[in-house]
Structure formats: structure tokens, C-alpha cells
CSV table of N, CA and C in Angstrom, one decimal:
chain,number,residue,atom,x,y,z
A,1,UNK,N,6.8,18.4,15.0
A,1,UNK,CA,5.9,17.5,14.1
A,1,UNK,C,6.3,16.1,13.7
A,2,UNK,N,5.8,15.0,13.5
A,2,UNK,CA,6.3,13.9,13.0
A,2,UNK,C,6.4,13.8,11.6
A,3,UNK,N,7.1,13.0,11.2
A,3,UNK,CA,7.4,13.1,9.3
A,3,UNK,C,6.2,12.1,9.1
A,4,UNK,N,5.7,12.9,7.9
A,4,UNK,CA,4.3,12.4,7.2
A,4,UNK,C,4.6,11.6,6.0
A,5,UNK,N,4.1,10.4,5.7
A,5,UNK,CA,4.8,9.5,4.1
A,5,UNK,C,3.3,9.0,3.9
A,6,UNK,N,3.4,9.2,2.2
A,6,UNK,CA,1.8,9.2,1.8
A,6,UNK,C,2.1,8.5,0.8
A,7,UNK,N,1.6,7.1,0.6
A,7,UNK,CA,1.9,6.2,-0.9
A,7,UNK,C,0.7,7.0,-1.8
A,8,UNK,N,0.8,7.0,-2.9
A,8,UNK,CA,0.0,7.8,-4.0
A,8,UNK,C,-0.3,7.1,-5.4
A,9,UNK,N,-1.5,7.7,-6.1
A,9,UNK,CA,-1.3,7.5,-7.7
A,9,UNK,C,-2.0,8.9,-8.0
A,10,UNK,N,-1.4,9.1,-9.2
A,10,UNK,CA,-1.9,10.2,-9.7
A,10,UNK,C,-3.3,10.6,-9.9
A,11,UNK,N,-3.7,9.3,-10.3
A,11,UNK,CA,-5.3,9.6,-10.7
A,11,UNK,C,-6.3,9.0,-9.5
A,12,UNK,N,-5.7,9.0,-8.3
A,12,UNK,CA,-7.0,8.8,-7.2
A,12,UNK,C,-7.5,10.0,-6.8
A,13,UNK,N,-8.5,9.8,-7.0
A,13,UNK,CA,-9.2,11.4,-5.9
A,13,UNK,C,-9.0,11.1,-4.5
A,14,UNK,N,-9.1,10.0,-4.0
A,14,UNK,CA,-8.8,9.7,-2.3
A,14,UNK,C,-7.5,10.2,-2.1
A,15,UNK,N,-6.6,10.3,-3.0
A,15,UNK,CA,-5.2,10.5,-2.7
A,15,UNK,C,-5.1,11.8,-2.6
A,16,UNK,N,-5.7,12.6,-3.5
A,16,UNK,CA,-5.6,14.3,-3.6
A,16,UNK,C,-6.6,14.7,-2.3
A,17,UNK,N,-7.3,14.1,-2.0
A,17,UNK,CA,-8.4,14.5,-0.8
A,17,UNK,C,-7.5,14.4,0.4
A,18,UNK,N,-6.7,13.4,0.7
A,18,UNK,CA,-5.9,13.1,1.8
A,18,UNK,C,-4.6,14.4,1.8
A,19,UNK,N,-4.2,14.5,0.7
A,19,UNK,CA,-3.0,15.5,0.7
A,19,UNK,C,-3.8,17.0,0.6
A,20,UNK,N,-5.0,17.1,0.0
A,20,UNK,CA,-5.6,18.5,0.5
A,20,UNK,C,-5.8,18.6,2.3
A,21,UNK,N,-6.1,17.6,2.7
A,21,UNK,CA,-6.3,18.1,4.1
A,21,UNK,C,-5.0,18.4,4.7
A,22,UNK,N,-3.7,17.7,4.6
A,22,UNK,CA,-2.6,17.9,4.9
A,22,UNK,C,-2.1,19.3,4.7
A,23,UNK,N,-2.1,19.6,3.5
A,23,UNK,CA,-1.5,21.1,3.0
A,23,UNK,C,-2.5,22.0,3.8
A,24,UNK,N,-3.7,21.9,4.1
A,24,UNK,CA,-4.7,22.8,4.3
A,24,UNK,C,-4.2,22.9,6.1
A,25,UNK,N,-3.8,21.7,6.6
A,25,UNK,CA,-2.8,22.1,7.9
A,25,UNK,C,-2.0,22.2,8.3
A,26,UNK,N,-1.2,22.9,7.1
A,26,UNK,CA,0.2,23.1,6.9
A,26,UNK,C,1.2,22.3,7.0
A,27,UNK,N,0.9,20.7,7.2
A,27,UNK,CA,1.7,19.6,7.2
A,27,UNK,C,2.5,19.5,6.1
A,28,UNK,N,3.8,19.1,6.2
A,28,UNK,CA,4.5,18.7,5.3
A,28,UNK,C,4.5,17.3,4.8
A,29,UNK,N,4.3,16.8,3.8
A,29,UNK,CA,4.7,15.5,3.3
A,29,UNK,C,5.5,14.4,2.4
A,30,UNK,N,6.1,13.5,2.8
A,30,UNK,CA,6.6,13.2,1.4
A,30,UNK,C,6.0,12.1,0.8
A,31,UNK,N,5.7,12.4,-0.5
A,31,UNK,CA,4.9,11.2,-1.1
A,31,UNK,C,5.7,10.3,-2.1
A,32,UNK,N,5.3,9.2,-2.0
A,32,UNK,CA,5.9,8.5,-2.8
A,32,UNK,C,4.7,7.9,-3.9
A,33,UNK,N,4.9,8.2,-5.5
A,33,UNK,CA,4.0,7.5,-6.0
A,33,UNK,C,4.3,6.3,-6.5
A,34,UNK,N,3.1,5.5,-6.8
A,34,UNK,CA,3.4,4.2,-6.9
A,34,UNK,C,3.1,4.0,-8.5
A,35,UNK,N,2.6,4.8,-9.6
A,35,UNK,CA,2.0,4.6,-10.2
A,35,UNK,C,3.0,3.9,-11.4
A,36,UNK,N,2.9,2.7,-12.2
A,36,UNK,CA,3.7,2.2,-13.0
A,36,UNK,C,4.9,1.5,-12.4
A,37,UNK,N,4.9,1.4,-10.9
A,37,UNK,CA,6.2,0.9,-10.3
A,37,UNK,C,5.6,0.0,-9.3
A,38,UNK,N,5.7,-1.4,-10.0
A,38,UNK,CA,5.3,-2.7,-9.3
A,38,UNK,C,5.9,-3.2,-8.0
A,39,UNK,N,7.0,-2.8,-8.0
A,39,UNK,CA,8.2,-2.8,-6.9
A,39,UNK,C,8.0,-1.8,-5.5
A,40,UNK,N,7.6,-0.8,-5.6
A,40,UNK,CA,7.1,0.4,-4.8
A,40,UNK,C,5.7,-0.2,-4.2
A,41,UNK,N,4.7,-0.7,-5.3
A,41,UNK,CA,3.5,-0.7,-5.0
A,41,UNK,C,3.8,-1.7,-4.1
A,42,UNK,N,4.5,-2.9,-4.6
A,42,UNK,CA,4.6,-4.1,-3.6
A,42,UNK,C,5.0,-3.9,-2.1
A,43,UNK,N,6.0,-2.7,-2.0
A,43,UNK,CA,6.6,-2.2,-0.9
A,43,UNK,C,5.7,-1.9,0.1
A,44,UNK,N,4.8,-1.1,-0.3
A,44,UNK,CA,3.7,-0.2,0.5
A,44,UNK,C,2.8,-1.3,0.6
A,45,UNK,N,2.5,-2.2,0.0
A,45,UNK,CA,1.5,-3.6,0.4
A,45,UNK,C,2.3,-4.1,1.5
A,46,UNK,N,3.3,-4.1,1.4
A,46,UNK,CA,4.0,-5.3,2.7
A,46,UNK,C,4.1,-4.6,3.4
A,47,UNK,N,4.1,-3.0,3.4
A,47,UNK,CA,4.5,-2.3,5.0
A,47,UNK,C,2.6,-2.1,5.6
A,48,UNK,N,1.8,-2.1,4.9
A,48,UNK,CA,0.4,-1.8,5.2
A,48,UNK,C,-0.3,-3.0,5.2
A,49,UNK,N,-0.6,-4.0,4.7
A,49,UNK,CA,-1.0,-4.9,4.4
A,49,UNK,C,-2.3,-4.8,3.5
A,50,UNK,N,-2.2,-3.6,2.9
A,50,UNK,CA,-3.5,-3.0,2.2
A,50,UNK,C,-3.0,-2.8,0.6
A,51,UNK,N,-3.6,-2.9,-0.4
A,51,UNK,CA,-3.3,-3.0,-1.6
A,51,UNK,C,-3.8,-1.1,-2.2
A,52,UNK,N,-4.5,-0.7,-1.5
A,52,UNK,CA,-5.1,0.4,-1.8
A,52,UNK,C,-4.3,1.6,-1.6
A,53,UNK,N,-4.5,2.6,-2.2
A,53,UNK,CA,-3.9,4.5,-2.0
A,53,UNK,C,-4.6,5.1,-1.6
A,54,UNK,N,-4.4,5.5,-1.0
A,54,UNK,CA,-3.1,6.3,-0.2
A,54,UNK,C,-3.3,5.1,0.9
A,55,UNK,N,-1.8,5.4,1.3
A,55,UNK,CA,-1.5,4.7,2.7
A,55,UNK,C,-0.8,5.5,3.5
A,56,UNK,N,-1.0,6.1,4.4
A,56,UNK,CA,-0.4,7.2,5.2
A,56,UNK,C,0.2,6.7,6.6
A,57,UNK,N,1.5,7.6,6.8
A,57,UNK,CA,2.0,6.9,8.1
A,57,UNK,C,2.6,8.4,8.3
A,58,UNK,N,2.2,8.4,9.6
A,58,UNK,CA,2.5,9.3,10.6
A,58,UNK,C,3.7,9.1,11.6
A,59,UNK,N,4.8,9.5,11.6
A,59,UNK,CA,6.1,9.3,12.0
A,59,UNK,C,6.1,7.4,12.0
A,60,UNK,N,6.2,6.7,13.0
A,60,UNK,CA,6.0,5.3,12.9
A,60,UNK,C,4.5,4.7,12.6
A,61,UNK,N,3.6,5.4,12.7
A,61,UNK,CA,2.0,4.9,13.0
A,61,UNK,C,1.3,5.1,11.7
A,62,UNK,N,1.0,3.9,11.2
A,62,UNK,CA,0.2,3.4,10.1
A,62,UNK,C,-1.1,4.1,9.9
A,63,UNK,N,-1.4,4.9,9.4
A,63,UNK,CA,-2.9,5.8,9.7
A,63,UNK,C,-3.8,5.0,9.0
A,64,UNK,N,-3.5,4.2,7.7
A,64,UNK,CA,-4.2,4.1,6.3
A,64,UNK,C,-4.6,5.0,5.7
A,65,UNK,N,-6.1,4.8,5.1
A,65,UNK,CA,-6.4,5.3,4.1
A,65,UNK,C,-6.7,6.8,4.3
A,66,UNK,N,-7.3,7.3,3.2
A,66,UNK,CA,-8.0,8.7,3.2
A,66,UNK,C,-9.1,8.9,4.4
A,67,UNK,N,-9.9,8.1,4.4
A,67,UNK,CA,-11.3,7.8,5.1
A,67,UNK,C,-10.7,7.7,6.8
A,68,UNK,N,-9.7,7.0,6.5
A,68,UNK,CA,-9.0,6.8,8.1
A,68,UNK,C,-8.4,8.2,8.7
A,69,UNK,N,-7.8,9.0,7.5
A,69,UNK,CA,-7.2,10.1,7.9
A,69,UNK,C,-8.3,11.2,8.3
A,70,UNK,N,-9.1,11.4,7.8
A,70,UNK,CA,-10.6,12.1,7.9
A,70,UNK,C,-11.2,11.6,9.4
A,71,UNK,N,-11.2,10.3,9.5
A,71,UNK,CA,-11.8,10.1,10.6
A,71,UNK,C,-11.0,10.5,11.8
A,72,UNK,N,-10.0,10.5,11.8
A,72,UNK,CA,-8.6,11.2,12.9
A,72,UNK,C,-9.5,12.5,13.4
A,73,UNK,N,-9.5,13.2,12.1
A,73,UNK,CA,-9.5,14.8,11.7
A,73,UNK,C,-11.5,14.8,12.7
A,74,UNK,N,-12.0,14.3,12.1
A,74,UNK,CA,-13.3,14.7,12.9
A,74,UNK,C,-13.2,14.1,14.3
A,75,UNK,N,-12.4,13.2,14.8
A,75,UNK,CA,-12.6,12.7,16.1
A,75,UNK,C,-11.6,13.9,17.0
A,76,UNK,N,-11.3,14.9,16.0
A,76,UNK,CA,-10.2,15.7,16.8
A,76,UNK,C,-8.9,15.4,17.6
A,77,UNK,N,-8.7,14.2,16.7
A,77,UNK,CA,-7.3,13.4,17.3
A,77,UNK,C,-6.0,13.7,16.1
A,78,UNK,N,-6.1,14.2,14.9
A,78,UNK,CA,-5.2,14.2,14.2
A,78,UNK,C,-4.1,15.0,14.6
A,79,UNK,N,-4.5,16.2,14.8
A,79,UNK,CA,-3.1,17.1,15.7
A,79,UNK,C,-2.2,16.7,16.6
A,80,UNK,N,-3.2,15.9,17.4
A,80,UNK,CA,-2.0,14.9,18.6
A,80,UNK,C,-0.9,14.2,17.9
A,81,UNK,N,-1.8,13.2,16.7
A,81,UNK,CA,-0.6,12.4,15.9
A,81,UNK,C,0.3,13.1,15.1
A,82,UNK,N,0.0,14.3,14.7
A,82,UNK,CA,0.9,15.1,13.8
A,82,UNK,C,1.9,16.0,14.6
A,83,UNK,N,1.4,16.3,15.7
A,83,UNK,CA,2.3,17.5,16.6
A,83,UNK,C,3.0,16.9,17.7
A,84,UNK,N,2.7,15.6,18.1
A,84,UNK,CA,3.2,15.1,19.2
A,84,UNK,C,4.5,15.1,19.0
A,85,UNK,N,5.3,15.1,20.2
A,85,UNK,CA,6.9,14.8,20.5
A,85,UNK,C,7.1,13.3,20.3
């Protein structure tokens, strides 16, 4: 399984939804909360080119946000991203 990294904030419903999908699929992930930490948020923005949360990576691949994660699941592609060698 590829490592999953997700940048979040505590009050973000999209973050909760994305984490719920990952937990439902039995996927462990590293969560980086950017609440009140401008340096971490800036790092997330530099890495992703986006300022919204969540921002999700599977291995070295930037998925995007919650909608992007669910779109991969809807198309039946998320497992291949998660479980590829």
C-alpha cells in the first residue's frame, strides 16, 4: 500500500469526509493539521498549488481534495492508486 498524506483542518467537513472514506477502505494515513500554523499551510500550498483543505497525496501522486478523492473512487480507480506497488 502506498503511503497517504492528508493536510487538514479540524473544522473542515470535506476533511472529515475524505478521512472517512480512507478509514472505510482500511487505509492508514498521515494527517497534518494546518490549523493556526501558517508555516504548515504555506508548505501545503507550495506543494499542491492550492490553498484549500484537504490536500491529499497517495505516494508521490497529488490527488487533490475531497471531491477528487471521491471521483477516483466513483471511477473505480482509487484502489489502484492506493494498492499499487
